[in-house]
Amino acid sequence: MSTKRDSISFLEGHFRGLTDAILSDVKPGEELAINLEAEDSTFLRFNANKVRQNTEVEQNTISFRLQVNGRTVDRSRVIGGDLDADKRGLKTMLEECRAEARALPADAHQVAMKDNGRSHAIFRGKLADAKTLVEDIAGAAEGSDLAGLYCGGSLVRANRNSRGQDHWFANETFFLDYSLYNGNRAAKGVLSDSAWNSEKWNVQLAKTKNQLALLSKPLVDVPKGKHRVFLGTGAMTEIMWLMGWGALSAGAWKQGRSPFKKLKEGERKLSPMFTMRENFALGFTPRFNAFGEVSPETVTLIENGEMRDLLTSSRSAKEYGLTSNHASEQESPRSCEILTGTLPEKDVLKELESGLYLSNLHYLNWSDPVNARITGMTRYACFWVEKGEIVGPIKDLRFDESLLDAFGPKLANLTSTAENDPSIDTYGVRSMGGRKTPGALINDFTFTL
Amino acid sequence: MSSTTLHLNKILPKLTNPIDTKVDWIGLRRVREVTTYRIVRNEIPERNSTFLDEGVMVEVLVDGQFGYAGTADLSESGIQRAFQRACETTKASARRKVFSFTAAERPRAVGGFEGRRSKRLDTASVEEIVSTLIAAGSALKASDKIVSRLSQAILVQNEIEFVSSNGSHTKQEFDMVALDLQATAAEGTQSQTRTMNGWQAQTRQWGAEAIDRATLLREGERIGREALELLNAPNCPDERMDLILMPDQMFLQIHESIGHPLELDRILGDERNFAGWSFVQPKDFGTLQYGSKLMNVTFDPTQTGEAASYSFDDAGNPATREFLIKDGVLQRGLGSLESQRRSGLKGVANFRASSWNRAPIDRMANINLEPGTSSLHDMISGIERGIIMDANRSWSIDDYRNKFQFSCEYGRLIENGKITGVVRNPNYRGVTVDFWNRLAAVGRGDTVEMYGTPYCGKGEPSQIMRVGHASPPALFKGIEVFGGQS
């Protein structure tokens, strides 16, 4: 018998009981927002197609934002699940918020709390237990050197506030993020869904094995310099992730820190082929942010090469006189996509002609932020291609290239199909969100080491 | 925030084995951490948030497999439920385990640790901290071209208590503060940011004494002035030259090109799917000339006040200072008792988890470059053409920890033994072993500075960890240096 309780049902009742009690304690002149972030997860970590570590985690965090007398205080704590004990803990936390508010100066950029409506969504999944998973995953990969992480369980995001707002979102999902090794050559894959299906895993694994087989050819030592490249969707999502470090943030732009400042201010344009937007219809994450504000279903950020909008939180909107699109306070993309081009997937090698096919990139960072220049490494299945045919895998290369150039005059085409990339971030807690992108064909991409 | 009374050593004997297989060892690790962010931007409070995180990680050994279940339900029934989950999943996992461990990888440990602090963080005045950060923010405003001024303090109070079925009972307490000041100077589409020694590099075990008004005001004035200097400075030239890295960049250089590649779990392949593997091979220990003979690197969790000082790691292994690299030769890896058993290599006490909700893995603690004999003046005066770089701005290295490229905030050109001017966007790149073998001078003891980071990322599921790095300035000969786009 599994010891897992139905976390979603339990938490919904628990959250309602707690928030009813706390919201009834809110005094005149105070506004309170209450947020819940919860997970009940199984993590199975594999090395050499064996289990290195297995971990179960159940954690639920309640956050308060108290606004009183022009002051803003945020406090949060984990809760254990006992209604009386958790009520006591949260009532103490509310008193601590009040005491701290008395000690703080006014918050000039405070955004008045309001009722951002109600929503309720639960997406049930059908996940397997650890015994099944271990046998299905490692059994199918018998004879392979598999390293990776299975991560599955329920995720909940909810919030209510003293103005009446009430949102609840829960799902049950998993991902299996893995790589297959042949010596030091590796091919990578991610399987994610709301229901575990061993047949889907077998099909996915076979594809990755085929990719790994291509890596058995002799290594090609490609000289540094400028090369035509094809960036696969795995490489493109790494770049999209880095853009989340300030490039698309209205606050970062106003504070002089956005690497897309030249794009925003019209000094530079990207290729007319390049369009990027937040698109909550992709279903990676709820439209409401941590304060219950509901974003438009789509927010066009870059359209045909020109910056249209930046991710703008209500706080930045108030500070700089902008219009909020109800971005998160971090102003990072939550459900971002790059629109497709016209290059059929089957023609990628032919159109690349001679150059580098890069399935993945690694450890990206800004090397010259004013010019949106980034550096990083090639990783996993990366090949040298000549006359439209794969010659062999490459030794890892370091690149250093401006995104204003790579997605500007150097962009030759984007593939006509795009792939979803659900977030596999597990720092502290499992994250929601994701990205969708086509691959990109780019001329004269600069390699330096 | 209110504290929970929990008697782990009374709960542990009451746990009831829910499976039909013997549980050979049980550990309970309680972590309680209160983290407060105080951030002020342009003299307006931007964030005042506090997070109380508290839970228990139940750890079991079943059929040679260590497995884990974390819970924030601190009742006896909550911990029993987590114990049951840990047992069930571990039994299932043990059928295909990487290695068959024994309780020898969890030695009996009894003792405690209290990090250095003159004034406990829970006695610090909110008004005093926020008013100091506001004043420091004002000091950053060297001119109207300073468009953004940020001052922040992250205050952490952490307690880790560990009990086990073989008699361990340890309790360790740490107060930690990460400080930062940032000034961004901008004109047109050009901008430059200067911080206090790099992004939150001022991370140490200390108490409320860290928020020293006079120091922060003085630093604020310097940082604002240097941001303006950078705005008007020429780009760093592109050429091969001698490079002096100051301690606030050395900390990153040590972290990325010594710390990570020496982690035994990376060498054993655990991290291949995420953080990466390592160019270091098991046969390299005792033989690889990692750097020049001036290179001496220690693992030292006994260093008072550094970010990762402790008495025991999360396996109960007592922490001791060890040489990782001596006279340039690789001596031992950063590997816990589990990794030592798997690899047969020497290691250290570094099995650490970020909190109650993560399993311990091989981590850095304090990894330090030991001082040499040179003064900074001697290093500069011996250089015909070179550059000094201060404070890390960005970092990138490959998954084997070979090819790196790092960017700094502040560059100063050296010509004919003298500093001749400031340059912006200073970057350098290299390959780890070649780079460290170009080490030509190491600063003496009075030039050592201590830095750290709260954000070392690793692991599946992922975790961030606090690590410390103390270093003097160091001179490297003939390095590829370059700047930004004109």
JSON list of N, CA, C and O in Angstrom, two decimals, chain A residues 43-87:
[
{"chain": "A", "resi": 43, "resn": "PHE", "atom": "N", "xyz": [11.90, 11.55, -6.40]},
{"chain": "A", "resi": 43, "resn": "PHE", "atom": "CA", "xyz": [13.10, 11.77, -7.22]},
{"chain": "A", "resi": 43, "resn": "PHE", "atom": "C", "xyz": [13.91, 10.47, -7.25]},
{"chain": "A", "resi": 43, "resn": "PHE", "atom": "O", "xyz": [14.25, 9.92, -6.19]},
{"chain": "A", "resi": 44, "resn": "LEU", "atom": "N", "xyz": [14.20, 9.99, -8.45]},
{"chain": "A", "resi": 44, "resn": "LEU", "atom": "CA", "xyz": [15.06, 8.81, -8.61]},
{"chain": "A", "resi": 44, "resn": "LEU", "atom": "C", "xyz": [16.24, 9.23, -9.48]},
{"chain": "A", "resi": 44, "resn": "LEU", "atom": "O", "xyz": [16.07, 9.60, -10.65]},
{"chain": "A", "resi": 45, "resn": "ARG", "atom": "N", "xyz": [17.43, 9.16, -8.89]},
{"chain": "A", "resi": 45, "resn": "ARG", "atom": "CA", "xyz": [18.62, 9.61, -9.61]},
{"chain": "A", "resi": 45, "resn": "ARG", "atom": "C", "xyz": [19.41, 8.40, -10.09]},
{"chain": "A", "resi": 45, "resn": "ARG", "atom": "O", "xyz": [19.71, 7.50, -9.29]},
{"chain": "A", "resi": 46, "resn": "PHE", "atom": "N", "xyz": [19.72, 8.40, -11.38]},
{"chain": "A", "resi": 46, "resn": "PHE", "atom": "CA", "xyz": [20.40, 7.24, -11.98]},
{"chain": "A", "resi": 46, "resn": "PHE", "atom": "C", "xyz": [21.83, 7.59, -12.39]},
{"chain": "A", "resi": 46, "resn": "PHE", "atom": "O", "xyz": [22.12, 8.69, -12.86]},
{"chain": "A", "resi": 47, "resn": "ASN", "atom": "N", "xyz": [22.72, 6.61, -12.21]},
{"chain": "A", "resi": 47, "resn": "ASN", "atom": "CA", "xyz": [24.06, 6.66, -12.78]},
{"chain": "A", "resi": 47, "resn": "ASN", "atom": "C", "xyz": [24.39, 5.23, -13.21]},
{"chain": "A", "resi": 47, "resn": "ASN", "atom": "O", "xyz": [24.10, 4.27, -12.47]},
{"chain": "A", "resi": 48, "resn": "ALA", "atom": "N", "xyz": [24.98, 5.09, -14.37]},
{"chain": "A", "resi": 48, "resn": "ALA", "atom": "CA", "xyz": [25.34, 3.76, -14.91]},
{"chain": "A", "resi": 48, "resn": "ALA", "atom": "C", "xyz": [24.11, 2.84, -14.95]},
{"chain": "A", "resi": 48, "resn": "ALA", "atom": "O", "xyz": [24.21, 1.64, -14.70]},
{"chain": "A", "resi": 49, "resn": "ASN", "atom": "N", "xyz": [22.98, 3.45, -15.24]},
{"chain": "A", "resi": 49, "resn": "ASN", "atom": "CA", "xyz": [21.69, 2.73, -15.34]},
{"chain": "A", "resi": 49, "resn": "ASN", "atom": "C", "xyz": [21.30, 2.06, -14.02]},
{"chain": "A", "resi": 49, "resn": "ASN", "atom": "O", "xyz": [20.59, 1.05, -14.01]},
{"chain": "A", "resi": 50, "resn": "LYS", "atom": "N", "xyz": [21.80, 2.61, -12.90]},
{"chain": "A", "resi": 50, "resn": "LYS", "atom": "CA", "xyz": [21.43, 2.11, -11.58]},
{"chain": "A", "resi": 50, "resn": "LYS", "atom": "C", "xyz": [21.01, 3.31, -10.73]},
{"chain": "A", "resi": 50, "resn": "LYS", "atom": "O", "xyz": [21.32, 4.45, -11.06]},
{"chain": "A", "resi": 51, "resn": "VAL", "atom": "N", "xyz": [20.31, 2.99, -9.63]},
{"chain": "A", "resi": 51, "resn": "VAL", "atom": "CA", "xyz": [19.82, 4.11, -8.80]},
{"chain": "A", "resi": 51, "resn": "VAL", "atom": "C", "xyz": [20.92, 4.58, -7.86]},
{"chain": "A", "resi": 51, "resn": "VAL", "atom": "O", "xyz": [21.40, 3.81, -7.02]},
{"chain": "A", "resi": 52, "resn": "ARG", "atom": "N", "xyz": [21.32, 5.82, -8.00]},
{"chain": "A", "resi": 52, "resn": "ARG", "atom": "CA", "xyz": [22.33, 6.40, -7.11]},
{"chain": "A", "resi": 52, "resn": "ARG", "atom": "C", "xyz": [21.69, 6.90, -5.82]},
{"chain": "A", "resi": 52, "resn": "ARG", "atom": "O", "xyz": [22.18, 6.63, -4.73]},
{"chain": "A", "resi": 53, "resn": "GLN", "atom": "N", "xyz": [20.61, 7.64, -5.93]},
{"chain": "A", "resi": 53, "resn": "GLN", "atom": "CA", "xyz": [19.90, 8.13, -4.74]},
{"chain": "A", "resi": 53, "resn": "GLN", "atom": "C", "xyz": [18.41, 8.17, -5.02]},
{"chain": "A", "resi": 53, "resn": "GLN", "atom": "O", "xyz": [17.99, 8.50, -6.14]},
{"chain": "A", "resi": 54, "resn": "ASN", "atom": "N", "xyz": [17.60, 7.85, -4.00]},
{"chain": "A", "resi": 54, "resn": "ASN", "atom": "CA", "xyz": [16.15, 8.00, -4.11]},
{"chain": "A", "resi": 54, "resn": "ASN", "atom": "C", "xyz": [15.67, 8.90, -2.98]},
{"chain": "A", "resi": 54, "resn": "ASN", "atom": "O", "xyz": [16.10, 8.75, -1.83]},
{"chain": "A", "resi": 55, "resn": "THR", "atom": "N", "xyz": [14.83, 9.86, -3.34]},
{"chain": "A", "resi": 55, "resn": "THR", "atom": "CA", "xyz": [14.39, 10.86, -2.35]},
{"chain": "A", "resi": 55, "resn": "THR", "atom": "C", "xyz": [12.92, 11.16, -2.55]},
{"chain": "A", "resi": 55, "resn": "THR", "atom": "O", "xyz": [12.47, 11.37, -3.69]},
{"chain": "A", "resi": 56, "resn": "GLU", "atom": "N", "xyz": [12.18, 11.17, -1.45]},
{"chain": "A", "resi": 56, "resn": "GLU", "atom": "CA", "xyz": [10.79, 11.61, -1.46]},
{"chain": "A", "resi": 56, "resn": "GLU", "atom": "C", "xyz": [10.72, 12.95, -0.73]},
{"chain": "A", "resi": 56, "resn": "GLU", "atom": "O", "xyz": [11.35, 13.11, 0.32]},
{"chain": "A", "resi": 57, "resn": "VAL", "atom": "N", "xyz": [9.98, 13.90, -1.27]},
{"chain": "A", "resi": 57, "resn": "VAL", "atom": "CA", "xyz": [9.87, 15.21, -0.62]},
{"chain": "A", "resi": 57, "resn": "VAL", "atom": "C", "xyz": [8.42, 15.70, -0.65]},
{"chain": "A", "resi": 57, "resn": "VAL", "atom": "O", "xyz": [7.81, 15.76, -1.72]},
{"chain": "A", "resi": 58, "resn": "GLU", "atom": "N", "xyz": [7.92, 16.02, 0.52]},
{"chain": "A", "resi": 58, "resn": "GLU", "atom": "CA", "xyz": [6.61, 16.67, 0.61]},
{"chain": "A", "resi": 58, "resn": "GLU", "atom": "C", "xyz": [6.84, 18.01, 1.28]},
{"chain": "A", "resi": 58, "resn": "GLU", "atom": "O", "xyz": [7.29, 18.07, 2.43]},
{"chain": "A", "resi": 59, "resn": "GLN", "atom": "N", "xyz": [6.57, 19.09, 0.56]},
{"chain": "A", "resi": 59, "resn": "GLN", "atom": "CA", "xyz": [6.80, 20.42, 1.15]},
{"chain": "A", "resi": 59, "resn": "GLN", "atom": "C", "xyz": [5.74, 21.41, 0.65]},
{"chain": "A", "resi": 59, "resn": "GLN", "atom": "O", "xyz": [5.38, 21.42, -0.52]},
{"chain": "A", "resi": 60, "resn": "ASN", "atom": "N", "xyz": [5.27, 22.21, 1.61]},
{"chain": "A", "resi": 60, "resn": "ASN", "atom": "CA", "xyz": [4.21, 23.18, 1.34]},
{"chain": "A", "resi": 60, "resn": "ASN", "atom": "C", "xyz": [4.61, 24.49, 2.00]},
{"chain": "A", "resi": 60, "resn": "ASN", "atom": "O", "xyz": [4.85, 24.52, 3.21]},
{"chain": "A", "resi": 61, "resn": "THR", "atom": "N", "xyz": [4.66, 25.54, 1.22]},
{"chain": "A", "resi": 61, "resn": "THR", "atom": "CA", "xyz": [5.10, 26.83, 1.75]},
{"chain": "A", "resi": 61, "resn": "THR", "atom": "C", "xyz": [4.00, 27.87, 1.58]},
{"chain": "A", "resi": 61, "resn": "THR", "atom": "O", "xyz": [3.47, 28.06, 0.47]},
{"chain": "A", "resi": 62, "resn": "ILE", "atom": "N", "xyz": [3.68, 28.54, 2.67]},
{"chain": "A", "resi": 62, "resn": "ILE", "atom": "CA", "xyz": [2.69, 29.62, 2.64]},
{"chain": "A", "resi": 62, "resn": "ILE", "atom": "C", "xyz": [3.44, 30.94, 2.73]},
{"chain": "A", "resi": 62, "resn": "ILE", "atom": "O", "xyz": [4.30, 31.13, 3.60]},
{"chain": "A", "resi": 63, "resn": "SER", "atom": "N", "xyz": [3.10, 31.89, 1.85]},
{"chain": "A", "resi": 63, "resn": "SER", "atom": "CA", "xyz": [3.72, 33.22, 1.86]},
{"chain": "A", "resi": 63, "resn": "SER", "atom": "C", "xyz": [2.67, 34.28, 2.10]},
{"chain": "A", "resi": 63, "resn": "SER", "atom": "O", "xyz": [1.55, 34.18, 1.58]},
{"chain": "A", "resi": 64, "resn": "PHE", "atom": "N", "xyz": [3.03, 35.28, 2.86]},
{"chain": "A", "resi": 64, "resn": "PHE", "atom": "CA", "xyz": [2.17, 36.45, 3.08]},
{"chain": "A", "resi": 64, "resn": "PHE", "atom": "C", "xyz": [2.82, 37.67, 2.45]},
{"chain": "A", "resi": 64, "resn": "PHE", "atom": "O", "xyz": [4.04, 37.83, 2.55]},
{"chain": "A", "resi": 65, "resn": "ARG", "atom": "N", "xyz": [2.03, 38.53, 1.87]},
{"chain": "A", "resi": 65, "resn": "ARG", "atom": "CA", "xyz": [2.44, 39.91, 1.61]},
{"chain": "A", "resi": 65, "resn": "ARG", "atom": "C", "xyz": [1.46, 40.81, 2.32]},
{"chain": "A", "resi": 65, "resn": "ARG", "atom": "O", "xyz": [0.26, 40.82, 2.00]},
{"chain": "A", "resi": 66, "resn": "LEU", "atom": "N", "xyz": [1.96, 41.52, 3.31]},
{"chain": "A", "resi": 66, "resn": "LEU", "atom": "CA", "xyz": [1.12, 42.45, 4.07]},
{"chain": "A", "resi": 66, "resn": "LEU", "atom": "C", "xyz": [1.42, 43.87, 3.62]},
{"chain": "A", "resi": 66, "resn": "LEU", "atom": "O", "xyz": [2.59, 44.27, 3.56]},
{"chain": "A", "resi": 67, "resn": "GLN", "atom": "N", "xyz": [0.36, 44.61, 3.30]},
{"chain": "A", "resi": 67, "resn": "GLN", "atom": "CA", "xyz": [0.50, 46.04, 2.99]},
{"chain": "A", "resi": 67, "resn": "GLN", "atom": "C", "xyz": [-0.27, 46.81, 4.05]},
{"chain": "A", "resi": 67, "resn": "GLN", "atom": "O", "xyz": [-1.47, 46.57, 4.26]},
{"chain": "A", "resi": 68, "resn": "VAL", "atom": "N", "xyz": [0.42, 47.72, 4.71]},
{"chain": "A", "resi": 68, "resn": "VAL", "atom": "CA", "xyz": [-0.24, 48.53, 5.73]},
{"chain": "A", "resi": 68, "resn": "VAL", "atom": "C", "xyz": [0.50, 49.86, 5.84]},
{"chain": "A", "resi": 68, "resn": "VAL", "atom": "O", "xyz": [1.74, 49.88, 5.87]},
{"chain": "A", "resi": 69, "resn": "ASN", "atom": "N", "xyz": [-0.27, 50.91, 5.82]},
{"chain": "A", "resi": 69, "resn": "ASN", "atom": "CA", "xyz": [0.31, 52.25, 6.02]},
{"chain": "A", "resi": 69, "resn": "ASN", "atom": "C", "xyz": [1.43, 52.54, 5.03]},
{"chain": "A", "resi": 69, "resn": "ASN", "atom": "O", "xyz": [2.43, 53.17, 5.37]},
{"chain": "A", "resi": 70, "resn": "GLY", "atom": "N", "xyz": [1.29, 52.05, 3.80]},
{"chain": "A", "resi": 70, "resn": "GLY", "atom": "CA", "xyz": [2.30, 52.31, 2.76]},
{"chain": "A", "resi": 70, "resn": "GLY", "atom": "C", "xyz": [3.53, 51.44, 2.88]},
{"chain": "A", "resi": 70, "resn": "GLY", "atom": "O", "xyz": [4.49, 51.62, 2.13]},
{"chain": "A", "resi": 71, "resn": "ARG", "atom": "N", "xyz": [3.55, 50.52, 3.81]},
{"chain": "A", "resi": 71, "resn": "ARG", "atom": "CA", "xyz": [4.69, 49.61, 3.99]},
{"chain": "A", "resi": 71, "resn": "ARG", "atom": "C", "xyz": [4.36, 48.25, 3.35]},
{"chain": "A", "resi": 71, "resn": "ARG", "atom": "O", "xyz": [3.17, 47.86, 3.31]},
{"chain": "A", "resi": 72, "resn": "THR", "atom": "N", "xyz": [5.41, 47.53, 2.93]},
{"chain": "A", "resi": 72, "resn": "THR", "atom": "CA", "xyz": [5.23, 46.20, 2.35]},
{"chain": "A", "resi": 72, "resn": "THR", "atom": "C", "xyz": [6.14, 45.22, 3.07]},
{"chain": "A", "resi": 72, "resn": "THR", "atom": "O", "xyz": [7.35, 45.45, 3.17]},
{"chain": "A", "resi": 73, "resn": "VAL", "atom": "N", "xyz": [5.56, 44.13, 3.56]},
{"chain": "A", "resi": 73, "resn": "VAL", "atom": "CA", "xyz": [6.35, 43.09, 4.23]},
{"chain": "A", "resi": 73, "resn": "VAL", "atom": "C", "xyz": [5.99, 41.74, 3.62]},
{"chain": "A", "resi": 73, "resn": "VAL", "atom": "O", "xyz": [4.81, 41.43, 3.42]},
{"chain": "A", "resi": 74, "resn": "ASP", "atom": "N", "xyz": [7.01, 40.93, 3.33]},
{"chain": "A", "resi": 74, "resn": "ASP", "atom": "CA", "xyz": [6.80, 39.56, 2.84]},
{"chain": "A", "resi": 74, "resn": "ASP", "atom": "C", "xyz": [7.35, 38.57, 3.86]},
{"chain": "A", "resi": 74, "resn": "ASP", "atom": "O", "xyz": [8.49, 38.71, 4.30]},
{"chain": "A", "resi": 75, "resn": "ARG", "atom": "N", "xyz": [6.55, 37.60, 4.21]},
{"chain": "A", "resi": 75, "resn": "ARG", "atom": "CA", "xyz": [7.02, 36.52, 5.09]},
{"chain": "A", "resi": 75, "resn": "ARG", "atom": "C", "xyz": [6.47, 35.19, 4.58]},
{"chain": "A", "resi": 75, "resn": "ARG", "atom": "O", "xyz": [5.36, 35.14, 4.06]},
{"chain": "A", "resi": 76, "resn": "SER", "atom": "N", "xyz": [7.24, 34.14, 4.76]},
{"chain": "A", "resi": 76, "resn": "SER", "atom": "CA", "xyz": [6.76, 32.82, 4.34]},
{"chain": "A", "resi": 76, "resn": "SER", "atom": "C", "xyz": [7.31, 31.76, 5.28]},
{"chain": "A", "resi": 76, "resn": "SER", "atom": "O", "xyz": [8.29, 31.99, 5.98]},
{"chain": "A", "resi": 77, "resn": "ARG", "atom": "N", "xyz": [6.64, 30.61, 5.30]},
{"chain": "A", "resi": 77, "resn": "ARG", "atom": "CA", "xyz": [7.10, 29.48, 6.11]},
{"chain": "A", "resi": 77, "resn": "ARG", "atom": "C", "xyz": [6.55, 28.18, 5.56]},
{"chain": "A", "resi": 77, "resn": "ARG", "atom": "O", "xyz": [5.50, 28.17, 4.89]},
{"chain": "A", "resi": 78, "resn": "VAL", "atom": "N", "xyz": [7.23, 27.12, 5.86]},
{"chain": "A", "resi": 78, "resn": "VAL", "atom": "CA", "xyz": [6.68, 25.81, 5.51]},
{"chain": "A", "resi": 78, "resn": "VAL", "atom": "C", "xyz": [5.60, 25.46, 6.52]},
{"chain": "A", "resi": 78, "resn": "VAL", "atom": "O", "xyz": [5.63, 25.91, 7.67]},
{"chain": "A", "resi": 79, "resn": "ILE", "atom": "N", "xyz": [4.63, 24.67, 6.08]},
{"chain": "A", "resi": 79, "resn": "ILE", "atom": "CA", "xyz": [3.59, 24.20, 6.99]},
{"chain": "A", "resi": 79, "resn": "ILE", "atom": "C", "xyz": [3.62, 22.68, 7.01]},
{"chain": "A", "resi": 79, "resn": "ILE", "atom": "O", "xyz": [3.99, 22.04, 6.02]},
{"chain": "A", "resi": 80, "resn": "GLY", "atom": "N", "xyz": [3.19, 22.13, 8.15]},
{"chain": "A", "resi": 80, "resn": "GLY", "atom": "CA", "xyz": [3.32, 20.68, 8.33]},
{"chain": "A", "resi": 80, "resn": "GLY", "atom": "C", "xyz": [2.08, 19.89, 7.98]},
{"chain": "A", "resi": 80, "resn": "GLY", "atom": "O", "xyz": [2.17, 18.69, 7.69]},
{"chain": "A", "resi": 81, "resn": "GLY", "atom": "N", "xyz": [0.91, 20.51, 8.03]},
{"chain": "A", "resi": 81, "resn": "GLY", "atom": "CA", "xyz": [-0.31, 19.78, 7.67]},
{"chain": "A", "resi": 81, "resn": "GLY", "atom": "C", "xyz": [-1.30, 19.61, 8.81]},
{"chain": "A", "resi": 81, "resn": "GLY", "atom": "O", "xyz": [-2.43, 19.15, 8.58]},
{"chain": "A", "resi": 82, "resn": "ASP", "atom": "N", "xyz": [-0.93, 20.00, 10.02]},
{"chain": "A", "resi": 82, "resn": "ASP", "atom": "CA", "xyz": [-1.88, 19.95, 11.13]},
{"chain": "A", "resi": 82, "resn": "ASP", "atom": "C", "xyz": [-2.58, 21.32, 11.18]},
{"chain": "A", "resi": 82, "resn": "ASP", "atom": "O", "xyz": [-1.92, 22.35, 11.34]},
{"chain": "A", "resi": 83, "resn": "LEU", "atom": "N", "xyz": [-3.92, 21.30, 11.08]},
{"chain": "A", "resi": 83, "resn": "LEU", "atom": "CA", "xyz": [-4.65, 22.56, 10.90]},
{"chain": "A", "resi": 83, "resn": "LEU", "atom": "C", "xyz": [-4.42, 23.52, 12.07]},
{"chain": "A", "resi": 83, "resn": "LEU", "atom": "O", "xyz": [-4.12, 24.71, 11.86]},
{"chain": "A", "resi": 84, "resn": "ASP", "atom": "N", "xyz": [-4.54, 23.03, 13.30]},
{"chain": "A", "resi": 84, "resn": "ASP", "atom": "CA", "xyz": [-4.40, 23.92, 14.44]},
{"chain": "A", "resi": 84, "resn": "ASP", "atom": "C", "xyz": [-2.97, 24.44, 14.56]},
{"chain": "A", "resi": 84, "resn": "ASP", "atom": "O", "xyz": [-2.75, 25.63, 14.80]},
{"chain": "A", "resi": 85, "resn": "ALA", "atom": "N", "xyz": [-1.99, 23.55, 14.40]},
{"chain": "A", "resi": 85, "resn": "ALA", "atom": "CA", "xyz": [-0.59, 23.97, 14.52]},
{"chain": "A", "resi": 85, "resn": "ALA", "atom": "C", "xyz": [-0.24, 24.97, 13.41]},
{"chain": "A", "resi": 85, "resn": "ALA", "atom": "O", "xyz": [0.43, 25.98, 13.65]},
{"chain": "A", "resi": 86, "resn": "ASP", "atom": "N", "xyz": [-0.71, 24.71, 12.21]},
{"chain": "A", "resi": 86, "resn": "ASP", "atom": "CA", "xyz": [-0.41, 25.62, 11.10]},
{"chain": "A", "resi": 86, "resn": "ASP", "atom": "C", "xyz": [-1.11, 26.96, 11.28]},
{"chain": "A", "resi": 86, "resn": "ASP", "atom": "O", "xyz": [-0.55, 28.02, 10.95]},
{"chain": "A", "resi": 87, "resn": "LYS", "atom": "N", "xyz": [-2.35, 26.94, 11.81]},
{"chain": "A", "resi": 87, "resn": "LYS", "atom": "CA", "xyz": [-3.03, 28.22, 12.07]},
{"chain": "A", "resi": 87, "resn": "LYS", "atom": "C", "xyz": [-2.23, 29.04, 13.07]},
{"chain": "A", "resi": 87, "resn": "LYS", "atom": "O", "xyz": [-2.05, 30.25, 12.89]}
]
